[in-house]
mmCIF file of C-alpha atoms and ligand atoms in Angstrom:
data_model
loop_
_atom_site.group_PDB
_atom_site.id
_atom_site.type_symbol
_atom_site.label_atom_id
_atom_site.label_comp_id
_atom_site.label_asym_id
_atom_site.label_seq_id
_atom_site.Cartn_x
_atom_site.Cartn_y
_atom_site.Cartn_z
ATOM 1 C CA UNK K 1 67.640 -65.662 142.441
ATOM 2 C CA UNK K 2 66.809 -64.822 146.094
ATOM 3 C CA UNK K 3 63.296 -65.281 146.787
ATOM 4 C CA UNK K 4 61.793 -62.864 149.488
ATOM 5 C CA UNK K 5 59.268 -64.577 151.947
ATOM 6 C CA UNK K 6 56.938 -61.682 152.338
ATOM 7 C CA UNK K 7 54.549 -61.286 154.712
ATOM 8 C CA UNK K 8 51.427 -59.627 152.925
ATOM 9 C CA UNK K 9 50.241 -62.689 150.292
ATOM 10 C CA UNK K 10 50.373 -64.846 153.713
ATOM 11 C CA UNK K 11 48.450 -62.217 155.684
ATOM 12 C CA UNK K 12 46.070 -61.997 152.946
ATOM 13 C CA UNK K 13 45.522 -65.837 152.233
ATOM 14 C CA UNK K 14 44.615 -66.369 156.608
ATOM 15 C CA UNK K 15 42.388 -63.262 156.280
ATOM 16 C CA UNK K 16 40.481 -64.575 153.638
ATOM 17 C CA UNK K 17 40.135 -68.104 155.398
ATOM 18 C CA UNK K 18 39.146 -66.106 159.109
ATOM 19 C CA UNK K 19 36.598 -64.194 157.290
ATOM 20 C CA UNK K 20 34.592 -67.416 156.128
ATOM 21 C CA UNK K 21 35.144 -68.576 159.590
ATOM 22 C CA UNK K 22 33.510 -65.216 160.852
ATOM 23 C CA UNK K 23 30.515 -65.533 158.819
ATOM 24 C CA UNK K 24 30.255 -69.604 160.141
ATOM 25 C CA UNK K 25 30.014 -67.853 163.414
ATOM 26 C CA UNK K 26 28.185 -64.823 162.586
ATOM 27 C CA UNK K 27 25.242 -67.246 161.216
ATOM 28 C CA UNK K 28 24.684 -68.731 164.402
ATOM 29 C CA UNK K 29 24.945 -65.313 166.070
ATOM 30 C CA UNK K 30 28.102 -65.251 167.873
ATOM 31 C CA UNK K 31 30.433 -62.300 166.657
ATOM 32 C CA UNK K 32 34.049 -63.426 167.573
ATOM 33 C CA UNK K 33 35.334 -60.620 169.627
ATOM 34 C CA UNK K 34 38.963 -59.661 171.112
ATOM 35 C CA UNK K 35 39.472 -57.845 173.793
ATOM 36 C CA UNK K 36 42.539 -55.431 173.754
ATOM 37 C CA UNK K 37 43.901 -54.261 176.993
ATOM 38 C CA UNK K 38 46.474 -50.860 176.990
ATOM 39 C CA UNK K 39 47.932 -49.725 180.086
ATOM 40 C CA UNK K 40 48.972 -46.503 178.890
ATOM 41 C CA UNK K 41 50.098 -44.701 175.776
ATOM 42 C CA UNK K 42 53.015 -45.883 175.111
ATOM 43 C CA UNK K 43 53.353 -45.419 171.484
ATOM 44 C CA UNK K 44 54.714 -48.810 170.167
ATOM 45 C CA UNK K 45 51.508 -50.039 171.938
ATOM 46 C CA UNK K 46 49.056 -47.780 170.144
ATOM 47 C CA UNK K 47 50.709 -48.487 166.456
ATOM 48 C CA UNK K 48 50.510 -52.213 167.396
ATOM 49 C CA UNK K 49 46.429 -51.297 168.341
ATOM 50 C CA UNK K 50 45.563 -49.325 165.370
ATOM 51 C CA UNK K 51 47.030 -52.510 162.996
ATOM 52 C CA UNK K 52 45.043 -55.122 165.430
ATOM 53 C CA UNK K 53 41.545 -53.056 164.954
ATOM 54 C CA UNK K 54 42.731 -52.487 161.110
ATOM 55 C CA UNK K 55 42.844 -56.322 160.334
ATOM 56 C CA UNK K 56 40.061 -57.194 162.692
ATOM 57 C CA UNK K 57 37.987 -54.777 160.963
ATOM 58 C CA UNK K 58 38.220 -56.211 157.486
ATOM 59 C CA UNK K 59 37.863 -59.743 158.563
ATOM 60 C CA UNK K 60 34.695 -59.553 160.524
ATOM 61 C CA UNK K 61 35.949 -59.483 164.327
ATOM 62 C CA UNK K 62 35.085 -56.888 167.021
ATOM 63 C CA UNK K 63 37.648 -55.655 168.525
ATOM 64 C CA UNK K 64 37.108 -53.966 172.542
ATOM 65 C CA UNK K 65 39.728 -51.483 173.609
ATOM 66 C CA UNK K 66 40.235 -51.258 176.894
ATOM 67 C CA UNK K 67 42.716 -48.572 177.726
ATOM 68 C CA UNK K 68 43.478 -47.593 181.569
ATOM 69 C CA UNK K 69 45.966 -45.696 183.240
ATOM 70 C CA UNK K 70 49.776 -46.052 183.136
ATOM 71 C CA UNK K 71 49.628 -45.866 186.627
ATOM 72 C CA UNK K 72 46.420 -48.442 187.674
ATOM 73 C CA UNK K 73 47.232 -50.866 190.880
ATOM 74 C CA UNK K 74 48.061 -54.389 190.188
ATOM 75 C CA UNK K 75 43.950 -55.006 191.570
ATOM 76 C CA UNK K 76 42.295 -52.583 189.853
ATOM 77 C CA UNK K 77 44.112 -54.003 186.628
ATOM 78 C CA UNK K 78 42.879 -57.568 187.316
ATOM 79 C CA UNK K 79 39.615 -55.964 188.195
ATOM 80 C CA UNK K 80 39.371 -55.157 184.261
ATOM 81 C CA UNK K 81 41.331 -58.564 183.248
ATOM 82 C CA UNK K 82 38.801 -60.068 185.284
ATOM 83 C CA UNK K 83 35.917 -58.655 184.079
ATOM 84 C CA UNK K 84 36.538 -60.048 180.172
ATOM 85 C CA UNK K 85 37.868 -62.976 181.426
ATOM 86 C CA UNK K 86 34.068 -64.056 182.654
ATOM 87 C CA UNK K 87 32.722 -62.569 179.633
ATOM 88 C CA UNK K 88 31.200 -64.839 177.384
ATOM 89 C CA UNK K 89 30.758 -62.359 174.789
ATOM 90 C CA UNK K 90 34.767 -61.984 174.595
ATOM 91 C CA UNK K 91 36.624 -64.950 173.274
ATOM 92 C CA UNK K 92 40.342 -63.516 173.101
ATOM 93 C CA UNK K 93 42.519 -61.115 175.332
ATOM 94 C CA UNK K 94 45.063 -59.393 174.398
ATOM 95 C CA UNK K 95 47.794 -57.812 177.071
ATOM 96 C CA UNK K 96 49.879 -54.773 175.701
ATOM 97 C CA UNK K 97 53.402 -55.763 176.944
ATOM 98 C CA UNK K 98 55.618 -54.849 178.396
ATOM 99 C CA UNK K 99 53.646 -53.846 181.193
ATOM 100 C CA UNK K 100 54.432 -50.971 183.391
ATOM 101 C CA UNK K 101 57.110 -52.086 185.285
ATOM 102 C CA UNK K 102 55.209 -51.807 188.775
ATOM 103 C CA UNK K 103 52.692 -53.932 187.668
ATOM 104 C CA UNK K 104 54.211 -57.499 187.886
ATOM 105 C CA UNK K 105 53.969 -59.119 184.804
ATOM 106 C CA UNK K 106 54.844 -62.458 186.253
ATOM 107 C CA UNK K 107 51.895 -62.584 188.102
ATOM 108 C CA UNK K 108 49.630 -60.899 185.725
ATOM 109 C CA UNK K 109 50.013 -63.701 183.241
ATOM 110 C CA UNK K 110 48.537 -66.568 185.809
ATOM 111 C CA UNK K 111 45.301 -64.206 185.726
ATOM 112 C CA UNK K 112 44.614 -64.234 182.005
ATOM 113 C CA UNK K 113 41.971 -66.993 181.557
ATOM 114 C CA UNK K 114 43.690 -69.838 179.335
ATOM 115 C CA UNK K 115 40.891 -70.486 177.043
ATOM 116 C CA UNK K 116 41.258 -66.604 176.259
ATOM 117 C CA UNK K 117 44.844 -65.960 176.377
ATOM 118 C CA UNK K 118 45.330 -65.574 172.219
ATOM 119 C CA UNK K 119 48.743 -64.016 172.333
ATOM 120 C CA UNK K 120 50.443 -67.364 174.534
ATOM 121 C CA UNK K 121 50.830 -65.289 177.409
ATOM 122 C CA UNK K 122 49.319 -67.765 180.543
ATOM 123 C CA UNK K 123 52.390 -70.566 181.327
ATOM 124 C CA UNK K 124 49.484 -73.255 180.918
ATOM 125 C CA UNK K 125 49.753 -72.356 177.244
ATOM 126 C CA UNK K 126 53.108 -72.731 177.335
ATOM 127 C CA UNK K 127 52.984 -75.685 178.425
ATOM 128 C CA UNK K 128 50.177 -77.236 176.271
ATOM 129 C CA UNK K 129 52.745 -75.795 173.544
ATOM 130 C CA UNK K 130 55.520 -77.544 175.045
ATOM 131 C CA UNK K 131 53.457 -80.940 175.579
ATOM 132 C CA UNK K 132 52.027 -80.344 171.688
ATOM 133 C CA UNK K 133 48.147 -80.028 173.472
ATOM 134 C CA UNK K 134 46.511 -79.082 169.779
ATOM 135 C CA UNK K 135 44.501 -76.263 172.086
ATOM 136 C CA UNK K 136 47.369 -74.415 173.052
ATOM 137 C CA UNK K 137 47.873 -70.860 172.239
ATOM 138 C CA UNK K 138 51.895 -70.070 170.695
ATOM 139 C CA UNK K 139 52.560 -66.215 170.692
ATOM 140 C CA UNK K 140 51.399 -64.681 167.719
ATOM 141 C CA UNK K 141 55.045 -63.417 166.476
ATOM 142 C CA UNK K 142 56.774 -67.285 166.325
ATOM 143 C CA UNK K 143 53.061 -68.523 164.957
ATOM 144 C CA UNK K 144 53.368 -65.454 162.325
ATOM 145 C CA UNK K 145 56.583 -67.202 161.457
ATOM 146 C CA UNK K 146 55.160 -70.539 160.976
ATOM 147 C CA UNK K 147 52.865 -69.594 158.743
ATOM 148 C CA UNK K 148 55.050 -67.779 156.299
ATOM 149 C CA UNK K 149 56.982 -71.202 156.362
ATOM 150 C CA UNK K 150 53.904 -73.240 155.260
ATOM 151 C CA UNK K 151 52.644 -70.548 153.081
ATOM 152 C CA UNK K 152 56.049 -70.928 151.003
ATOM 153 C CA UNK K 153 56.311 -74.626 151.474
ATOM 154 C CA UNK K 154 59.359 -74.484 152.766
ATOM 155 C CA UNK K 155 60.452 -78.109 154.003
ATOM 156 C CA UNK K 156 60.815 -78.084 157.676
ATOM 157 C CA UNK K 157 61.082 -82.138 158.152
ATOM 158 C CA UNK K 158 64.613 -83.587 159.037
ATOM 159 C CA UNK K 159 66.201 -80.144 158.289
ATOM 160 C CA UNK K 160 68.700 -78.189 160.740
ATOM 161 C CA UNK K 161 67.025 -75.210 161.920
ATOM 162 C CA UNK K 162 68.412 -72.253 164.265
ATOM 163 C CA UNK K 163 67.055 -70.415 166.470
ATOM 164 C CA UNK K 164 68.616 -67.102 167.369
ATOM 165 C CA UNK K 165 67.199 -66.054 170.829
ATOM 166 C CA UNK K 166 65.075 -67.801 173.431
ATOM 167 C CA UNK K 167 62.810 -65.383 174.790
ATOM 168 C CA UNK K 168 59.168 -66.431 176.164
ATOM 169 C CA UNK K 169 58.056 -64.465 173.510
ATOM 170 C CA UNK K 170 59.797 -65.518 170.547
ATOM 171 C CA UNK K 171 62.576 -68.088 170.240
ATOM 172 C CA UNK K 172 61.585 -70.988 172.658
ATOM 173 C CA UNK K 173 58.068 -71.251 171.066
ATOM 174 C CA UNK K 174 59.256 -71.152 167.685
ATOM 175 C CA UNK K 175 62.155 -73.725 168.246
ATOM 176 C CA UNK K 176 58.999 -75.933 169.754
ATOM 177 C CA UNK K 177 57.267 -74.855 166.954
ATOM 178 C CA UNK K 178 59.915 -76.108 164.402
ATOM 179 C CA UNK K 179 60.469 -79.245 167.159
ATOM 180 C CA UNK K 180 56.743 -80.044 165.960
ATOM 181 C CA UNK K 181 57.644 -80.082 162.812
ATOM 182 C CA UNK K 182 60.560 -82.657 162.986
ATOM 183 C CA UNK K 183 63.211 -80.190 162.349
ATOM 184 C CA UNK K 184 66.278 -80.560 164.251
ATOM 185 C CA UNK K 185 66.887 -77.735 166.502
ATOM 186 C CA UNK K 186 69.234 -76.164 168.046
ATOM 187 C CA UNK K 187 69.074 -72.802 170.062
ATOM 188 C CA UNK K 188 71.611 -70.394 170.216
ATOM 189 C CA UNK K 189 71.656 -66.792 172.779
ATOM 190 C CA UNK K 190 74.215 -64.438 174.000
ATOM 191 C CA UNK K 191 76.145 -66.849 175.229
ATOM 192 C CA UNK K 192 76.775 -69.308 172.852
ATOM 193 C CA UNK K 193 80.169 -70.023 171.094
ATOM 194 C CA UNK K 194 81.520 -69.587 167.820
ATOM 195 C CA UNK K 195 77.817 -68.505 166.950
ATOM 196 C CA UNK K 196 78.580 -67.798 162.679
ATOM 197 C CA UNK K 197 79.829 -71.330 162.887
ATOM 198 C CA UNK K 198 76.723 -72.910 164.791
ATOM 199 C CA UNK K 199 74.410 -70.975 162.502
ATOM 200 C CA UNK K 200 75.958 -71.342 159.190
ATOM 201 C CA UNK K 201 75.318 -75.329 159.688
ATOM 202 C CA UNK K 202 71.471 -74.219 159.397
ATOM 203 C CA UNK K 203 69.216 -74.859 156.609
ATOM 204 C CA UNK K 204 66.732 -72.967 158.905
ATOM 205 C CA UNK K 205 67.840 -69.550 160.153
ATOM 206 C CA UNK K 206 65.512 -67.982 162.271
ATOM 207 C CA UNK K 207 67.198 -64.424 163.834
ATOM 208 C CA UNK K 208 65.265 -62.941 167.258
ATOM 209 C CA UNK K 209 67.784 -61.438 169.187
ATOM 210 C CA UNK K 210 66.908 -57.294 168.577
ATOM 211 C CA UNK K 211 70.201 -56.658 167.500
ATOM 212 C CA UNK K 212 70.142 -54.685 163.930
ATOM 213 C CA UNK K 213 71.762 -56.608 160.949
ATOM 214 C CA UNK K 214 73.473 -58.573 163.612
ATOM 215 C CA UNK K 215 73.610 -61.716 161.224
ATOM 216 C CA UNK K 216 76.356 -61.029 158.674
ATOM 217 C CA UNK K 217 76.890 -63.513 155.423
ATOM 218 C CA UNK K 218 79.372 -65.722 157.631
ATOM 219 C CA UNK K 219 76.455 -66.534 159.802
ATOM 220 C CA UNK K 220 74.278 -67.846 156.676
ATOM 221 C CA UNK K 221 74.709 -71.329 155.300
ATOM 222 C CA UNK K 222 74.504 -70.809 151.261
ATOM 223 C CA UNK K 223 71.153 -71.673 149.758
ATOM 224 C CA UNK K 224 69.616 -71.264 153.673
ATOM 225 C CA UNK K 225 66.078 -69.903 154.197
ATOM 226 C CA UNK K 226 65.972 -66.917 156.924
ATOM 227 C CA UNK K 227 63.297 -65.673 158.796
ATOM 228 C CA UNK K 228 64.138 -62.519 160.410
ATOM 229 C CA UNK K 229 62.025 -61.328 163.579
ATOM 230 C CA UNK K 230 64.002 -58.354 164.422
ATOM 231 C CA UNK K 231 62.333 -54.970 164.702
ATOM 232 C CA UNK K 232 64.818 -52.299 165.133
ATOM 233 C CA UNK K 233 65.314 -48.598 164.479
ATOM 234 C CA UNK K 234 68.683 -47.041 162.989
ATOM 235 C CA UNK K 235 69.178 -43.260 163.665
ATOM 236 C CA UNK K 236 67.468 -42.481 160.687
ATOM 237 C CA UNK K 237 64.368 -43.749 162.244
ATOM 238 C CA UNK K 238 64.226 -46.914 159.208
ATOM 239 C CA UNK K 239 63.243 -50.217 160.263
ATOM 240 C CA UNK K 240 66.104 -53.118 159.998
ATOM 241 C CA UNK K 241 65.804 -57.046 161.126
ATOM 242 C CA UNK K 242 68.484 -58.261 162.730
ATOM 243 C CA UNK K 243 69.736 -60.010 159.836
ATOM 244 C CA UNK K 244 71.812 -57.743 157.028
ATOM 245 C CA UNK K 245 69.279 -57.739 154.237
ATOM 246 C CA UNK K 246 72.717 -57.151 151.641
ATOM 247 C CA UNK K 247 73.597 -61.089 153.487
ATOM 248 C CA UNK K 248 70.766 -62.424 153.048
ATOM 249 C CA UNK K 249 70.404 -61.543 149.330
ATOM 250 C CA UNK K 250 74.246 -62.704 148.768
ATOM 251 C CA UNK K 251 73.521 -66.479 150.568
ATOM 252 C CA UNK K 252 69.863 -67.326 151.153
ATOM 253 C CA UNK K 253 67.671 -69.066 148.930
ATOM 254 C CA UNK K 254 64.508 -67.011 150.470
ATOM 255 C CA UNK K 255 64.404 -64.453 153.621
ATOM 256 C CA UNK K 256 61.595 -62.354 154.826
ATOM 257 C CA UNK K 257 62.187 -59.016 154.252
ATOM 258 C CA UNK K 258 62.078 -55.725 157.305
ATOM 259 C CA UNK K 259 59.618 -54.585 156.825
ATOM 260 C CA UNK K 260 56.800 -56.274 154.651
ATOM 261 C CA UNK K 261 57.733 -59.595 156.328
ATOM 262 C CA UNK K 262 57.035 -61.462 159.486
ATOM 263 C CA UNK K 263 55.725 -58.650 161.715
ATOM 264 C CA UNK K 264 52.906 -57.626 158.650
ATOM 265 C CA UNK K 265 51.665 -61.622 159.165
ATOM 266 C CA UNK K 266 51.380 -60.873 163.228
ATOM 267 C CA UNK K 267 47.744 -59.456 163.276
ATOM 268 C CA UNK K 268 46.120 -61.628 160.705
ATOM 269 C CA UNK K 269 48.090 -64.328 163.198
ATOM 270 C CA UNK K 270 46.146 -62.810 166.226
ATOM 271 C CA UNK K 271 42.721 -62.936 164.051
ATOM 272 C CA UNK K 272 42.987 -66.586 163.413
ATOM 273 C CA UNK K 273 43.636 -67.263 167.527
ATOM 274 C CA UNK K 274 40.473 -65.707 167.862
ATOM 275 C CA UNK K 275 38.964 -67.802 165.838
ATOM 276 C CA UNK K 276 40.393 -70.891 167.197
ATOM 277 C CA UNK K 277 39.273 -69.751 171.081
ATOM 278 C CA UNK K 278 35.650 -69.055 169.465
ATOM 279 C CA UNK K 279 35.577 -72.312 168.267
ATOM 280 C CA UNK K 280 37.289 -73.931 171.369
ATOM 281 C CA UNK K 281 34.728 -71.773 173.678
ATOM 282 C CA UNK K 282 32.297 -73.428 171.232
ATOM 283 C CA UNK K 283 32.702 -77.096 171.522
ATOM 284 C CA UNK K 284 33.705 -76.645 167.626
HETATM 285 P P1 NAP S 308 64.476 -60.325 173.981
HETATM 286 O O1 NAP S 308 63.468 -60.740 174.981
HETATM 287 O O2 NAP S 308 65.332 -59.148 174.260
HETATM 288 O O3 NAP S 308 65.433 -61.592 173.738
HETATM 289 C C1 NAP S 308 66.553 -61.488 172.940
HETATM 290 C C2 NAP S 308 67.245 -62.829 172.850
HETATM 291 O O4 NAP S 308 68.369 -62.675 171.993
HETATM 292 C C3 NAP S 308 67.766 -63.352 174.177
HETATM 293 O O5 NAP S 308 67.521 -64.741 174.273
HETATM 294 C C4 NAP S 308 69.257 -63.051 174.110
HETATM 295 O O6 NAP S 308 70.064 -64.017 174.749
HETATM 296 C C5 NAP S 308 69.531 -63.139 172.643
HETATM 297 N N1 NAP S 308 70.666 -62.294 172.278
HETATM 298 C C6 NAP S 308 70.825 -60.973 172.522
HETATM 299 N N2 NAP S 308 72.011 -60.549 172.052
HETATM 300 C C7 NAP S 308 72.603 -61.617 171.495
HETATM 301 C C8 NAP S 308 73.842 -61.829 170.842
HETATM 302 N N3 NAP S 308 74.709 -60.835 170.679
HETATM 303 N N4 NAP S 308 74.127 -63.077 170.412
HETATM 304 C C9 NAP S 308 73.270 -64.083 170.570
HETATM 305 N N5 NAP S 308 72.070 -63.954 171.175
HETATM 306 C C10 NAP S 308 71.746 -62.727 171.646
HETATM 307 O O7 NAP S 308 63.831 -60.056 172.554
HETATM 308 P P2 NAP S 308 62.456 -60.636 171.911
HETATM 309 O O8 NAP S 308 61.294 -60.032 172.608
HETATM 310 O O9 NAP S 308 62.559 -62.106 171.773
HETATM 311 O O10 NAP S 308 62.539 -59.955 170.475
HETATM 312 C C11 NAP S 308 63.563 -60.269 169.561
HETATM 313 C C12 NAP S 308 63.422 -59.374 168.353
HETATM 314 O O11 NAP S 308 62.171 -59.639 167.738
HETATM 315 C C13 NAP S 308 63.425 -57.878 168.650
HETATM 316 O O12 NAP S 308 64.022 -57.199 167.567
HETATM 317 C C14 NAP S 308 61.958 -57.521 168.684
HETATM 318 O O13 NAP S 308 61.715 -56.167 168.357
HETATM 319 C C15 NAP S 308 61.437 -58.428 167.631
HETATM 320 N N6 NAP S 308 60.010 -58.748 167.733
HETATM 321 C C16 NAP S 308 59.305 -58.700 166.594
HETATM 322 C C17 NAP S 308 57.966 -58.999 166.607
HETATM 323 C C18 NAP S 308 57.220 -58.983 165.295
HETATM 324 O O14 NAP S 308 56.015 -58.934 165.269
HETATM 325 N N7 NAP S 308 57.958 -59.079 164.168
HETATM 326 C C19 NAP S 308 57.329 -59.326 167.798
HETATM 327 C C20 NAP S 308 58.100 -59.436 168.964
HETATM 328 C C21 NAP S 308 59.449 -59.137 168.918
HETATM 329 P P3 NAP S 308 70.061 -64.255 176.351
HETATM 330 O O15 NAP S 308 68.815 -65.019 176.633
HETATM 331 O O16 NAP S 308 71.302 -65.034 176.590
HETATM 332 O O17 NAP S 308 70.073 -62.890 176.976
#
């Protein structure tokens, strides 16, 4: 039978392990703290908030909102960047993106300190991800992904694994991601040929393109495990990956479901970056 990979045992099993690395901290009075910064209301943003202070809550880490206008100038915004960037009381920062689009978002992420920069957003990060620097910070989203992998044991050594999509964001860490892991990767976009071929050679299917149920059962090798990143919304206002969930029942031997899988991992993902820059700002 088709297992699903869901995401709340995994979320559950890191929260547990963050909040005994709260306390660790707590007893030598430092409170790990994140710093969440909302240009805005857009509403995505604010739903994506409310989950962030929800999971920070119940595992022990203080959680600053900063919210400023839609409209702020590019200086005023690193004004506020800035300001909890040489704060030693804040140990992660968190950037609502997209940004508004006059605020240049390819500049904004050189001005995110490193050592804070929890959701992978600085290049250096990228690049410590890219060089495998054991400090470097992935995204939260392909991380989320890698931990639902390990949670379910799912052999990633010597096997074929796809990546569907390269964004900064998603697909190019988690194919370096997998890359770390010895599988063999291969990643495919929007202009890749015969793409249901290319992907149903994959033991590993990982689908981030934003394209609802655009992975059909020709795309799925039989017996395949799928991780689906998509987050869409059909007219009915329902969530859907961007794999067919009916395709992934018919040929994979485990999927994550939409929703209840990888994007219900993402916070308790954030939580445990915290940790790690506590520790890092911490000689730890
Ligand atoms: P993105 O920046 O729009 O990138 C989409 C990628 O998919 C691009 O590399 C694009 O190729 C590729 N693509 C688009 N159409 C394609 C097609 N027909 N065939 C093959 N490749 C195609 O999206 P993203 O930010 O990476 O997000 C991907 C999905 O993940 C979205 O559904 C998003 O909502 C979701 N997401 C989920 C979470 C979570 O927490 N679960 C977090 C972030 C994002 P090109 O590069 O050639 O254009």
């Amino acid at each position: 039978m088709t297992k699903l990979l869901k995401g709340k045992p995994v979320a559950d099993a890191l929260s547990e392990s963050i909040r005994n690395d709260v306390q660790h901290w707590q007893e030598k009075k430092i409170q790990p703290t994140l710093t969440l910064i909302r240009a805005g209301e857009k509403a995505d943003d604010m739903a994506y908030e409310r989950a962030i202070i929800k999971r920070c809550d119940s595992v022990g880490v203080k959680v600053i909102s900063e919210v400023v206008p839609e409209n702020i100038s590019q200086d005023d915004f690193y004004k506020v960047l800035d300001r909890h960037n040489g704060d030693a009381g804040v140990h992660g920062i968190l950037v609502f993106r997209p940004l508004p689009k006059h605020l240049k978002e390819e500049e904004v992420q050189y001005r995110i300190a490193p050592a804070k920069d929890v959701d992978g957003f600085h290049p250096v990060n990228a690049g410590k991800l890219l060089t495998g620097d054991p400090t470097a910070f992935a995204p939260c989203t392909p991380m989320a992904v890698m931990e639902i992998l390990k949670h379910y044991e799912v052999t990633l050594s010597g096997k074929r694994a796809l990546v569907l999509g390269r964004s900064m964001v998603v697909g190019k860490p988690v194919a370096l991601l997998l890359l770390a892991e010895n599988a063999t990767v291969t990643v495919a976009h929007s202009r890749t040929q015969d793409l249901d071929q290319v992907a149903s050679e994959a033991d590993i299917l990982v689908a981030a393109i934003g394209k609802s149920e655009f992975v059909k059962t020709n795309y799925i090798k039989p017996g395949a495990i799928v991780a689906d990143v998509g987050i869409n919304v059909d007219e009915d206002g329902r969530l859907k990956g961007d794999v067919e969930a009916a395709a992934a029942e018919d040929k994979a031997e485990a999927y994550t479901p939409v929703p209840g899988g990888v994007g219900s991992v993402t916070t308790a993902v954030l939580a445990k970056q915290v940790l790690k820059a506590c520790a890092l700002q911490n000689k730890q």
